[in-house]
mmCIF file of C-alpha atoms in Angstrom:
data_model
loop_
_atom_site.group_PDB
_atom_site.id
_atom_site.type_symbol
_atom_site.label_atom_id
_atom_site.label_comp_id
_atom_site.label_asym_id
_atom_site.label_seq_id
_atom_site.Cartn_x
_atom_site.Cartn_y
_atom_site.Cartn_z
ATOM 1 C CA MET A 587 16.145 -111.041 13.510
ATOM 2 C CA LYS A 588 13.446 -113.048 11.115
ATOM 3 C CA TYR A 589 13.998 -115.746 12.948
ATOM 4 C CA TYR A 590 13.094 -114.091 16.369
ATOM 5 C CA LEU A 591 10.149 -112.850 14.757
ATOM 6 C CA GLN A 592 8.460 -115.395 13.191
ATOM 7 C CA GLN A 593 9.233 -117.183 16.962
ATOM 8 C CA HIS A 594 7.416 -114.245 18.448
ATOM 9 C CA PRO A 595 5.159 -112.901 16.067
ATOM 10 C CA LEU A 596 3.470 -110.338 18.752
ATOM 11 C CA SER A 597 6.442 -108.571 19.396
ATOM 12 C CA GLN A 598 7.000 -107.985 15.385
ATOM 13 C CA THR A 599 4.271 -104.643 15.741
ATOM 14 C CA SER A 600 6.076 -103.729 19.565
ATOM 15 C CA CYS A 601 9.456 -103.821 17.352
ATOM 16 C CA MET A 602 8.024 -101.482 14.733
ATOM 17 C CA ASN A 603 6.586 -99.078 17.526
ATOM 18 C CA ASN A 604 9.677 -99.153 19.573
ATOM 19 C CA SER A 605 11.922 -98.299 16.280
ATOM 20 C CA ARG A 606 9.577 -95.639 15.633
ATOM 21 C CA LEU A 607 9.855 -94.325 18.854
ATOM 22 C CA PHE A 608 13.243 -94.924 18.833
ATOM 23 C CA THR A 609 13.518 -92.722 15.300
ATOM 24 C CA LEU A 610 11.381 -90.145 16.956
ATOM 25 C CA GLN A 611 13.601 -89.732 20.211
ATOM 26 C CA LYS A 612 16.525 -89.547 18.078
ATOM 27 C CA SER A 613 15.156 -86.838 15.400
ATOM 28 C CA VAL A 614 14.049 -84.245 18.562
ATOM 29 C CA ARG A 615 17.553 -84.872 19.871
ATOM 30 C CA VAL A 616 19.088 -83.847 16.740
ATOM 31 C CA PHE A 617 16.615 -81.216 16.052
ATOM 32 C CA PHE A 618 17.594 -79.868 19.510
ATOM 33 C CA GLN A 619 21.695 -80.304 19.139
ATOM 34 C CA MET A 620 21.139 -78.442 16.051
ATOM 35 C CA LEU A 621 19.365 -75.224 17.595
ATOM 36 C CA PHE A 622 22.207 -75.129 19.827
ATOM 37 C CA TRP A 623 25.144 -75.589 17.375
ATOM 38 C CA THR A 624 24.274 -73.422 14.294
ATOM 39 C CA PRO A 625 24.026 -70.066 16.614
ATOM 40 C CA VAL A 626 27.311 -71.360 18.200
ATOM 41 C CA ALA A 627 29.195 -71.987 15.035
ATOM 42 C CA VAL A 628 27.564 -68.876 13.157
ATOM 43 C CA LEU A 629 28.388 -66.377 15.922
ATOM 44 C CA SER A 630 31.735 -68.063 16.523
ATOM 45 C CA LEU A 631 32.944 -67.750 12.681
ATOM 46 C CA LEU A 632 30.982 -64.224 12.860
ATOM 47 C CA LEU A 633 33.948 -63.360 15.721
ATOM 48 C CA VAL A 634 36.765 -65.089 13.967
ATOM 49 C CA TYR A 635 35.120 -62.756 10.986
ATOM 50 C CA ASN A 636 35.073 -59.924 12.663
ATOM 51 C CA THR A 637 39.306 -60.109 14.165
ATOM 52 C CA LEU A 638 40.532 -60.817 10.781
ATOM 53 C CA PRO A 639 41.024 -57.232 10.028
ATOM 54 C CA TYR A 640 42.569 -56.395 12.972
ATOM 55 C CA PHE A 641 46.061 -57.972 11.624
ATOM 56 C CA SER A 642 46.485 -55.082 9.461
ATOM 57 C CA PHE A 643 47.983 -54.155 12.263
ATOM 58 C CA SER A 644 45.716 -50.811 11.725
ATOM 59 C CA LYS A 645 45.267 -48.599 14.651
ATOM 60 C CA ASP A 646 41.910 -47.372 13.284
ATOM 61 C CA PHE A 647 39.677 -49.603 15.292
ATOM 62 C CA SER A 648 37.695 -48.042 17.921
ATOM 63 C CA PHE A 649 38.775 -50.937 20.523
ATOM 64 C CA ILE A 650 42.458 -49.819 19.830
ATOM 65 C CA GLU A 651 41.424 -46.012 19.757
ATOM 66 C CA GLU A 652 39.719 -46.501 23.545
ATOM 67 C CA ARG A 653 43.166 -47.908 24.786
ATOM 68 C CA SER A 654 45.272 -45.927 23.324
ATOM 69 C CA PHE A 655 47.610 -45.213 26.247
ATOM 70 C CA LEU A 656 47.971 -49.032 26.243
ATOM 71 C CA PHE A 657 48.586 -49.413 22.920
ATOM 72 C CA LYS A 658 51.955 -47.334 23.263
ATOM 73 C CA SER A 659 53.764 -50.130 24.889
ATOM 74 C CA ASN A 660 54.865 -52.625 22.580
ATOM 75 C CA PHE A 661 54.385 -55.794 25.066
ATOM 76 C CA TYR A 662 51.027 -54.985 25.447
ATOM 77 C CA ASN A 663 50.827 -54.483 21.230
ATOM 78 C CA ALA A 664 52.409 -58.031 21.203
ATOM 79 C CA CYS A 665 50.209 -59.627 23.961
ATOM 80 C CA PHE A 666 47.065 -58.361 22.229
ATOM 81 C CA TYR A 667 47.812 -59.416 19.006
ATOM 82 C CA ILE A 668 48.877 -62.843 20.546
ATOM 83 C CA HIS A 669 45.790 -63.248 22.240
ATOM 84 C CA ILE A 670 43.288 -62.595 19.635
ATOM 85 C CA PHE A 671 45.260 -64.735 17.245
ATOM 86 C CA ALA A 672 45.297 -67.319 19.833
ATOM 87 C CA GLY A 673 41.106 -67.082 20.312
ATOM 88 C CA SER A 674 40.675 -66.856 16.903
ATOM 89 C CA VAL A 675 42.455 -70.665 16.699
ATOM 90 C CA CYS A 676 40.682 -71.652 19.773
ATOM 91 C CA ILE A 677 37.127 -70.772 18.796
ATOM 92 C CA VAL A 678 37.718 -72.494 15.229
ATOM 93 C CA THR A 679 39.266 -75.890 16.715
ATOM 94 C CA ALA A 680 36.938 -76.051 19.244
ATOM 95 C CA LEU A 681 33.935 -76.024 17.059
ATOM 96 C CA ILE A 682 35.182 -79.649 15.343
ATOM 97 C CA GLN A 683 36.083 -81.142 18.605
ATOM 98 C CA PHE A 684 32.453 -81.850 19.638
ATOM 99 C CA SER A 685 31.640 -83.632 16.624
ATOM 100 C CA ARG A 686 31.140 -87.683 17.145
ATOM 101 C CA TYR A 687 30.832 -88.106 13.526
ATOM 102 C CA ILE A 688 34.621 -86.562 12.989
ATOM 103 C CA LEU A 689 35.680 -88.726 16.556
ATOM 104 C CA LYS A 690 34.387 -91.734 14.841
ATOM 105 C CA LYS A 691 35.400 -91.560 11.256
ATOM 106 C CA THR A 692 39.216 -89.974 12.129
ATOM 107 C CA LYS A 693 40.314 -89.914 15.463
ATOM 108 C CA ALA A 694 43.409 -88.425 13.965
ATOM 109 C CA ILE A 695 41.554 -84.792 13.302
ATOM 110 C CA HIS A 696 40.115 -84.702 16.755
ATOM 111 C CA ARG A 697 44.088 -85.305 18.245
ATOM 112 C CA TRP A 698 46.000 -82.468 16.456
ATOM 113 C CA SER A 699 42.833 -80.422 16.781
ATOM 114 C CA GLY A 700 42.858 -80.790 20.326
ATOM 115 C CA LYS A 701 46.585 -80.565 20.757
ATOM 116 C CA LEU A 702 46.402 -77.580 18.854
ATOM 117 C CA TYR A 703 43.622 -75.946 21.081
ATOM 118 C CA VAL A 704 46.009 -77.243 23.924
ATOM 119 C CA PHE A 705 49.153 -75.324 22.767
ATOM 120 C CA VAL A 706 47.319 -72.258 22.089
ATOM 121 C CA VAL A 707 45.610 -71.963 25.282
ATOM 122 C CA LEU A 708 48.189 -72.945 27.900
ATOM 123 C CA PHE A 709 50.880 -70.724 25.988
ATOM 124 C CA LEU A 710 49.407 -68.129 23.939
ATOM 125 C CA GLY A 711 46.013 -67.441 24.729
ATOM 126 C CA ALA A 712 46.070 -67.619 29.023
ATOM 127 C CA PRO A 713 48.979 -66.014 29.542
ATOM 128 C CA THR A 714 48.374 -62.944 27.389
ATOM 129 C CA GLY A 715 44.638 -62.884 28.716
ATOM 130 C CA LEU A 716 46.341 -62.674 32.367
ATOM 131 C CA TYR A 717 48.704 -59.902 31.328
ATOM 132 C CA MET A 718 45.997 -57.952 29.563
ATOM 133 C CA SER A 719 43.402 -58.363 32.560
ATOM 134 C CA PHE A 720 45.309 -56.106 34.943
ATOM 135 C CA PHE A 721 44.458 -53.377 32.563
ATOM 136 C CA ALA A 722 41.031 -54.487 31.655
ATOM 137 C CA LYS A 723 38.035 -52.313 31.603
ATOM 138 C CA GLY A 724 36.062 -51.585 34.568
ATOM 139 C CA SER A 725 36.624 -51.721 38.055
ATOM 140 C CA PHE A 726 39.070 -53.925 40.432
ATOM 141 C CA TRP A 727 36.156 -56.846 40.013
ATOM 142 C CA GLU A 728 35.864 -56.582 36.442
ATOM 143 C CA ARG A 729 40.052 -57.216 36.238
ATOM 144 C CA ALA A 730 39.486 -59.747 38.927
ATOM 145 C CA LEU A 731 36.915 -61.917 36.905
ATOM 146 C CA PHE A 732 39.451 -61.725 33.641
ATOM 147 C CA MET A 733 42.324 -62.797 36.072
ATOM 148 C CA PHE A 734 39.808 -65.681 37.162
ATOM 149 C CA MET A 735 39.149 -66.520 33.587
ATOM 150 C CA ALA A 736 42.563 -66.926 32.600
ATOM 151 C CA GLY A 737 43.410 -69.144 35.569
ATOM 152 C CA PHE A 738 40.429 -71.245 35.434
ATOM 153 C CA TRP A 739 40.766 -71.498 31.243
ATOM 154 C CA PHE A 740 44.126 -72.739 31.876
ATOM 155 C CA PHE A 741 43.107 -75.067 34.917
ATOM 156 C CA THR A 742 40.577 -76.598 33.049
ATOM 157 C CA THR A 743 42.332 -77.690 29.606
ATOM 158 C CA LEU A 744 45.367 -78.773 31.243
ATOM 159 C CA ASN A 745 43.173 -81.138 33.592
ATOM 160 C CA GLY A 746 41.558 -81.978 29.800
ATOM 161 C CA LEU A 747 45.093 -82.956 28.668
ATOM 162 C CA THR A 748 46.303 -85.029 31.544
ATOM 163 C CA THR A 749 42.828 -87.179 31.687
ATOM 164 C CA ILE A 750 43.189 -88.188 28.015
ATOM 165 C CA HIS A 751 46.523 -89.471 28.875
ATOM 166 C CA LYS A 752 45.568 -91.359 31.568
ATOM 167 C CA LYS A 753 42.969 -92.678 29.316
ATOM 168 C CA ASN A 754 40.234 -91.318 31.315
ATOM 169 C CA VAL A 755 37.477 -89.825 28.505
ATOM 170 C CA LEU A 756 34.638 -89.375 30.313
ATOM 171 C CA ALA A 757 36.909 -86.775 32.932
ATOM 172 C CA HIS A 758 38.522 -85.336 29.363
ATOM 173 C CA LYS A 759 34.839 -84.595 28.218
ATOM 174 C CA ILE A 760 33.792 -83.021 31.514
ATOM 175 C CA TRP A 761 37.092 -80.393 31.503
ATOM 176 C CA MET A 762 37.348 -79.975 28.141
ATOM 177 C CA MET A 763 33.243 -78.748 28.357
ATOM 178 C CA ARG A 764 34.783 -76.600 31.122
ATOM 179 C CA SER A 765 37.845 -75.092 29.325
ATOM 180 C CA TYR A 766 35.188 -74.364 25.842
ATOM 181 C CA SER A 767 32.762 -72.635 28.415
ATOM 182 C CA MET A 768 35.549 -70.036 29.365
ATOM 183 C CA ALA A 769 36.068 -69.972 25.286
ATOM 184 C CA MET A 770 32.685 -69.133 24.786
ATOM 185 C CA THR A 771 32.744 -66.327 27.083
ATOM 186 C CA ALA A 772 33.573 -64.558 24.037
ATOM 187 C CA VAL A 773 31.030 -65.307 22.107
ATOM 188 C CA THR A 774 28.359 -64.697 24.743
ATOM 189 C CA PHE A 775 29.868 -61.246 25.778
ATOM 190 C CA ARG A 776 29.406 -59.797 22.597
ATOM 191 C CA VAL A 777 25.849 -61.155 22.152
ATOM 192 C CA TYR A 778 24.712 -59.439 25.585
ATOM 193 C CA HIS A 779 26.501 -56.565 24.577
ATOM 194 C CA ILE A 780 24.552 -55.831 21.994
ATOM 195 C CA ILE A 781 21.339 -56.430 23.973
ATOM 196 C CA PHE A 782 22.048 -54.154 26.533
ATOM 197 C CA TYR A 783 23.035 -51.644 23.591
ATOM 198 C CA LEU A 784 19.652 -51.780 22.118
ATOM 199 C CA MET A 785 18.060 -51.615 25.569
ATOM 200 C CA ASP A 786 20.101 -48.245 25.918
ATOM 201 C CA TRP A 787 22.497 -49.143 28.437
ATOM 202 C CA GLY A 788 25.280 -47.109 29.433
ATOM 203 C CA HIS A 789 28.313 -48.111 27.929
ATOM 204 C CA LEU A 790 30.178 -48.810 31.198
ATOM 205 C CA GLU A 791 27.685 -50.421 32.921
ATOM 206 C CA ASN A 792 26.381 -52.548 29.796
ATOM 207 C CA TYR A 793 30.267 -53.800 29.529
ATOM 208 C CA GLU A 794 30.692 -54.779 32.971
ATOM 209 C CA LEU A 795 27.244 -56.389 33.833
ATOM 210 C CA SER A 796 27.636 -58.578 30.019
ATOM 211 C CA LEU A 797 30.901 -59.406 31.229
ATOM 212 C CA TRP A 798 29.437 -60.813 34.690
ATOM 213 C CA ILE A 799 26.522 -62.358 32.945
ATOM 214 C CA SER A 800 28.484 -64.437 30.111
ATOM 215 C CA VAL A 801 31.219 -65.906 32.759
ATOM 216 C CA ILE A 802 29.044 -67.006 34.950
ATOM 217 C CA GLY A 803 26.122 -67.864 32.477
ATOM 218 C CA ASN A 804 28.735 -70.354 30.840
ATOM 219 C CA MET A 805 29.869 -71.680 33.822
ATOM 220 C CA LEU A 806 26.653 -72.909 35.145
ATOM 221 C CA PHE A 807 25.275 -74.042 31.612
ATOM 222 C CA ALA A 808 28.597 -76.297 31.050
ATOM 223 C CA GLU A 809 27.876 -77.672 35.293
ATOM 224 C CA TRP A 810 24.244 -78.100 34.424
ATOM 225 C CA ILE A 811 25.263 -80.001 31.057
ATOM 226 C CA ILE A 812 27.719 -82.254 33.166
ATOM 227 C CA TYR A 813 25.232 -82.597 35.699
ATOM 228 C CA ARG A 814 22.802 -84.294 33.301
ATOM 229 C CA LYS A 815 25.083 -86.281 31.819
ATOM 230 C CA SER A 816 27.120 -87.810 34.812
ATOM 231 C CA ARG A 817 26.207 -90.305 37.944
ATOM 232 C CA ASN A 818 28.164 -89.162 40.382
ATOM 233 C CA TYR A 819 28.397 -85.107 39.577
ATOM 234 C CA LEU A 820 30.771 -84.477 42.385
ATOM 235 C CA LYS A 821 33.425 -86.746 41.236
ATOM 236 C CA SER A 822 33.627 -84.800 37.984
ATOM 237 C CA PHE A 823 35.789 -82.306 39.928
ATOM 238 C CA THR A 824 38.628 -85.004 40.179
ATOM 239 C CA THR A 825 40.548 -86.062 37.528
ATOM 240 C CA MET B 486 53.709 -83.980 29.834
ATOM 241 C CA LYS B 487 55.899 -82.560 32.948
ATOM 242 C CA SER B 488 57.446 -79.972 30.343
ATOM 243 C CA ILE B 489 53.793 -78.788 29.249
ATOM 244 C CA LEU B 490 52.903 -78.327 32.948
ATOM 245 C CA TYR B 491 56.117 -76.352 33.985
ATOM 246 C CA VAL B 492 56.338 -74.026 30.499
ATOM 247 C CA GLY B 493 52.695 -73.114 30.794
ATOM 248 C CA ALA B 494 52.999 -72.641 34.559
ATOM 249 C CA THR B 495 56.026 -69.974 34.137
ATOM 250 C CA LEU B 496 54.087 -68.721 31.638
ATOM 251 C CA MET B 497 51.071 -67.495 33.303
ATOM 252 C CA ILE B 498 53.149 -66.803 36.736
ATOM 253 C CA GLY B 499 55.369 -64.623 34.145
ATOM 254 C CA ALA B 500 52.546 -62.758 32.704
ATOM 255 C CA SER B 501 50.429 -62.177 36.182
ATOM 256 C CA ILE B 502 54.140 -60.803 37.607
ATOM 257 C CA TYR B 503 55.017 -58.595 34.788
ATOM 258 C CA GLY B 504 51.093 -57.732 34.613
ATOM 259 C CA PHE B 505 51.350 -56.309 38.207
ATOM 260 C CA VAL B 506 54.366 -54.221 37.945
ATOM 261 C CA ASP B 507 53.486 -52.627 34.583
ATOM 262 C CA PHE B 508 49.946 -52.202 36.683
ATOM 263 C CA LYS B 509 52.049 -50.581 39.275
ATOM 264 C CA LYS B 510 53.439 -47.880 37.127
ATOM 265 C CA THR B 511 50.926 -46.733 35.167
ATOM 266 C CA ASN B 512 48.195 -46.931 38.014
ATOM 267 C CA HIS B 513 48.984 -43.255 38.931
ATOM 268 C CA SER B 514 49.072 -41.717 35.437
ATOM 269 C CA LYS B 515 45.714 -39.611 34.711
ATOM 270 C CA GLU B 516 45.880 -41.116 31.188
ATOM 271 C CA PHE B 517 45.247 -44.125 32.741
ATOM 272 C CA THR B 518 42.467 -44.229 34.855
ATOM 273 C CA LYS B 519 40.397 -41.909 32.809
ATOM 274 C CA MET B 520 41.103 -44.117 29.777
ATOM 275 C CA TYR B 521 37.439 -45.807 30.304
ATOM 276 C CA ASP B 522 35.768 -42.468 31.230
ATOM 277 C CA ALA B 523 32.525 -41.796 29.334
ATOM 278 C CA LYS B 524 33.609 -38.831 27.288
ATOM 279 C CA ASP B 525 31.208 -36.334 26.290
ATOM 280 C CA ALA B 526 29.997 -36.578 22.774
ATOM 281 C CA PRO B 527 30.289 -33.764 20.454
ATOM 282 C CA LEU B 528 27.122 -31.406 20.082
ATOM 283 C CA VAL B 529 25.672 -30.079 17.262
ATOM 284 C CA THR B 530 23.945 -27.206 17.679
ATOM 285 C CA PRO B 531 20.860 -26.728 14.925
ATOM 286 C CA LEU B 532 21.381 -24.494 11.729
ATOM 287 C CA LYS B 533 20.260 -21.020 12.029
ATOM 288 C CA LYS B 534 18.941 -19.375 8.559
ATOM 289 C CA THR B 535 18.400 -15.943 8.800
ATOM 290 C CA GLU B 536 15.931 -13.945 6.797
ATOM 291 C CA PRO B 537 17.393 -12.824 3.219
ATOM 292 C CA VAL B 538 18.687 -9.300 3.551
ATOM 293 C CA ILE B 539 18.017 -6.675 0.640
ATOM 294 C CA ASN B 540 19.828 -4.021 0.103
ATOM 295 C CA GLU B 541 18.920 -1.333 -1.835
ATOM 296 C CA LYS B 542 21.407 0.951 -2.917
ATOM 297 C CA ILE B 543 19.967 3.521 -4.981
ATOM 298 C CA ILE B 544 22.804 4.939 -7.216
ATOM 299 C CA VAL B 545 22.482 8.487 -7.926
ATOM 300 C CA GLY B 546 24.432 9.298 -10.473
ATOM 301 C CA GLU B 547 22.362 10.493 -12.932
ATOM 302 C CA GLU B 548 19.448 12.936 -12.158
ATOM 303 C CA LEU B 549 17.031 11.746 -14.698
ATOM 304 C CA ARG B 550 16.898 7.890 -13.700
ATOM 305 C CA ALA B 551 16.928 6.368 -10.372
ATOM 306 C CA LYS B 552 18.559 2.750 -10.155
ATOM 307 C CA LYS B 553 17.658 0.618 -7.710
ATOM 308 C CA GLU B 554 20.077 -2.644 -7.270
ATOM 309 C CA LYS B 555 18.681 -5.272 -4.824
ATOM 310 C CA VAL B 556 21.490 -6.769 -3.446
ATOM 311 C CA ILE B 557 20.266 -9.959 -2.035
ATOM 312 C CA GLU B 558 22.062 -11.913 0.593
ATOM 313 C CA GLU B 559 21.228 -14.632 2.569
ATOM 314 C CA THR B 560 22.902 -15.551 5.349
ATOM 315 C CA ASN B 561 23.538 -18.288 7.274
ATOM 316 C CA THR B 562 25.005 -18.664 10.625
ATOM 317 C CA LEU B 563 26.562 -21.926 11.296
ATOM 318 C CA THR B 564 27.257 -22.305 15.052
ATOM 319 C CA SER B 565 30.988 -24.314 15.672
ATOM 320 C CA VAL B 566 30.869 -27.497 17.016
ATOM 321 C CA SER B 567 31.883 -27.851 20.343
ATOM 322 C CA ALA B 568 33.093 -30.824 22.578
ATOM 323 C CA ASN B 569 32.786 -29.676 26.103
ATOM 324 C CA GLU B 570 29.993 -27.158 26.264
ATOM 325 C CA SER B 571 28.463 -26.022 29.847
ATOM 326 C CA ASN B 572 25.515 -27.152 31.097
ATOM 327 C CA SER B 573 23.760 -23.778 31.236
ATOM 328 C CA GLU B 574 23.549 -23.703 27.465
ATOM 329 C CA LYS B 575 20.612 -26.043 25.360
ATOM 330 C CA LYS B 576 21.941 -28.736 24.260
ATOM 331 C CA PHE B 577 20.516 -30.104 21.030
ATOM 332 C CA LYS B 578 21.145 -34.046 20.023
ATOM 333 C CA ASN B 579 19.805 -35.739 17.062
ATOM 334 C CA PRO B 580 18.175 -39.172 18.331
ATOM 335 C CA LYS B 581 20.042 -41.799 16.238
ATOM 336 C CA LYS B 582 17.809 -45.330 15.468
ATOM 337 C CA LYS B 583 20.335 -47.726 16.716
ATOM 338 C CA LYS B 584 20.449 -50.469 13.639
ATOM 339 C CA LEU B 585 22.131 -53.648 14.302
ATOM 340 C CA ASN B 586 25.631 -54.372 12.150
ATOM 341 C CA TYR B 587 27.564 -57.249 12.159
ATOM 342 C CA LYS B 588 30.494 -54.919 13.371
ATOM 343 C CA LEU B 589 29.083 -54.443 16.756
ATOM 344 C CA TYR B 590 29.400 -57.643 17.704
ATOM 345 C CA SER B 591 32.683 -57.036 19.311
ATOM 346 C CA ARG B 592 34.062 -55.868 22.916
ATOM 347 C CA ALA B 593 34.894 -52.399 21.735
ATOM 348 C CA ALA B 594 33.007 -49.626 23.412
ATOM 349 C CA LEU B 595 29.307 -49.543 21.817
ATOM 350 C CA GLU B 596 29.219 -45.468 21.928
ATOM 351 C CA GLU B 597 28.172 -43.357 19.027
ATOM 352 C CA ARG B 598 31.445 -42.145 17.833
ATOM 353 C CA TYR B 599 32.702 -45.696 17.620
ATOM 354 C CA ILE B 600 30.112 -46.963 16.294
ATOM 355 C CA ASP B 601 29.817 -44.462 13.630
ATOM 356 C CA LYS B 602 33.476 -45.260 12.884
ATOM 357 C CA GLU B 603 33.191 -48.518 12.921
ATOM 358 C CA VAL B 604 30.240 -48.784 10.116
ATOM 359 C CA ARG B 605 31.990 -46.243 8.071
ATOM 360 C CA THR B 606 35.067 -47.752 8.039
ATOM 361 C CA GLY B 607 33.131 -51.193 7.312
ATOM 362 C CA GLU B 608 31.361 -49.444 4.415
ATOM 363 C CA MET B 609 34.440 -48.085 2.937
ATOM 364 C CA GLU B 610 36.243 -51.481 3.212
ATOM 365 C CA LYS B 611 33.295 -52.733 0.969
ATOM 366 C CA VAL B 612 33.671 -50.031 -1.440
ATOM 367 C CA LYS B 613 37.373 -50.900 -1.908
ATOM 368 C CA SER B 614 36.609 -54.586 -2.028
ATOM 369 C CA LYS B 615 33.821 -53.705 -5.078
ATOM 370 C CA GLU B 616 36.309 -51.408 -6.846
ATOM 371 C CA GLN B 617 39.232 -54.237 -6.822
#
């Protein structure tokens, strides 16, 4: 570097300007990443915190009271608790999966956390979610949406697993982003639910609209991120 | 890898079949169809206060002295809380200011009766944890 600058004295100032610009660009990128990940992490952990009391297996919760008829069935009970356990594990493990720092320092954490996420989604979260979707709140379309969510979550997670087995890292990232967008509908739904509640919407309309916006909004956001990052967007749908 | 796919696919197909069968069984029951319907919140009618009633009792026991006893009775009439009242009756609802609480961050219905319960259970848990 010193030899180069001695040979090319004019480039010394331009090098300094370029490095400052580079630092500024990096800081802006880090700032926007923090702006995204901080509320995501906080809301995800709040979701897990609010889920923990359910594991007292008490029926004294409004969610359970509203569906008291369904909770008379032992199978529905079992599916519900497995689903909330799976969802909590998914949310927590997925938070660390997108960290480049962890991936660089210890790949083992990323791999084991990823295996846990895949196992929980494919064998616990998606099947129980699919069963419970038949009894979901709302009309036929809301139930169909929940069924679609379960299937899409399963499909994208499975594709994320198969692509990394084939050593296709880019495809793995793309499919896992889509899978994470489905997992995050639980978080974004609750945000919209509260917003529409504060705007005095009726509870059923609030629930339905929040559901549709959270699913479609998350999917569109994930596709936008993938579109920005990929050279050939349409090829991202092939494994 | 294939085993993961087969097990996962089996679970998903099993869940969909089982869910469909259970749905067909419960679809006809009224309890299931009306489970998510909006229920009327318990109505509270205002307290009615009557004027104090003064009963004067004049005891005429002795001829020379007349004693007056004032009995003051206050009566408050409270109307009972009824869940389903007809539309012809006047309804009075206490408008509540909506407060943000971390307990609202859930999939549960954000109806007044459920919110009060959630907030109260949350406060009770806090009190219990402090006592411990």
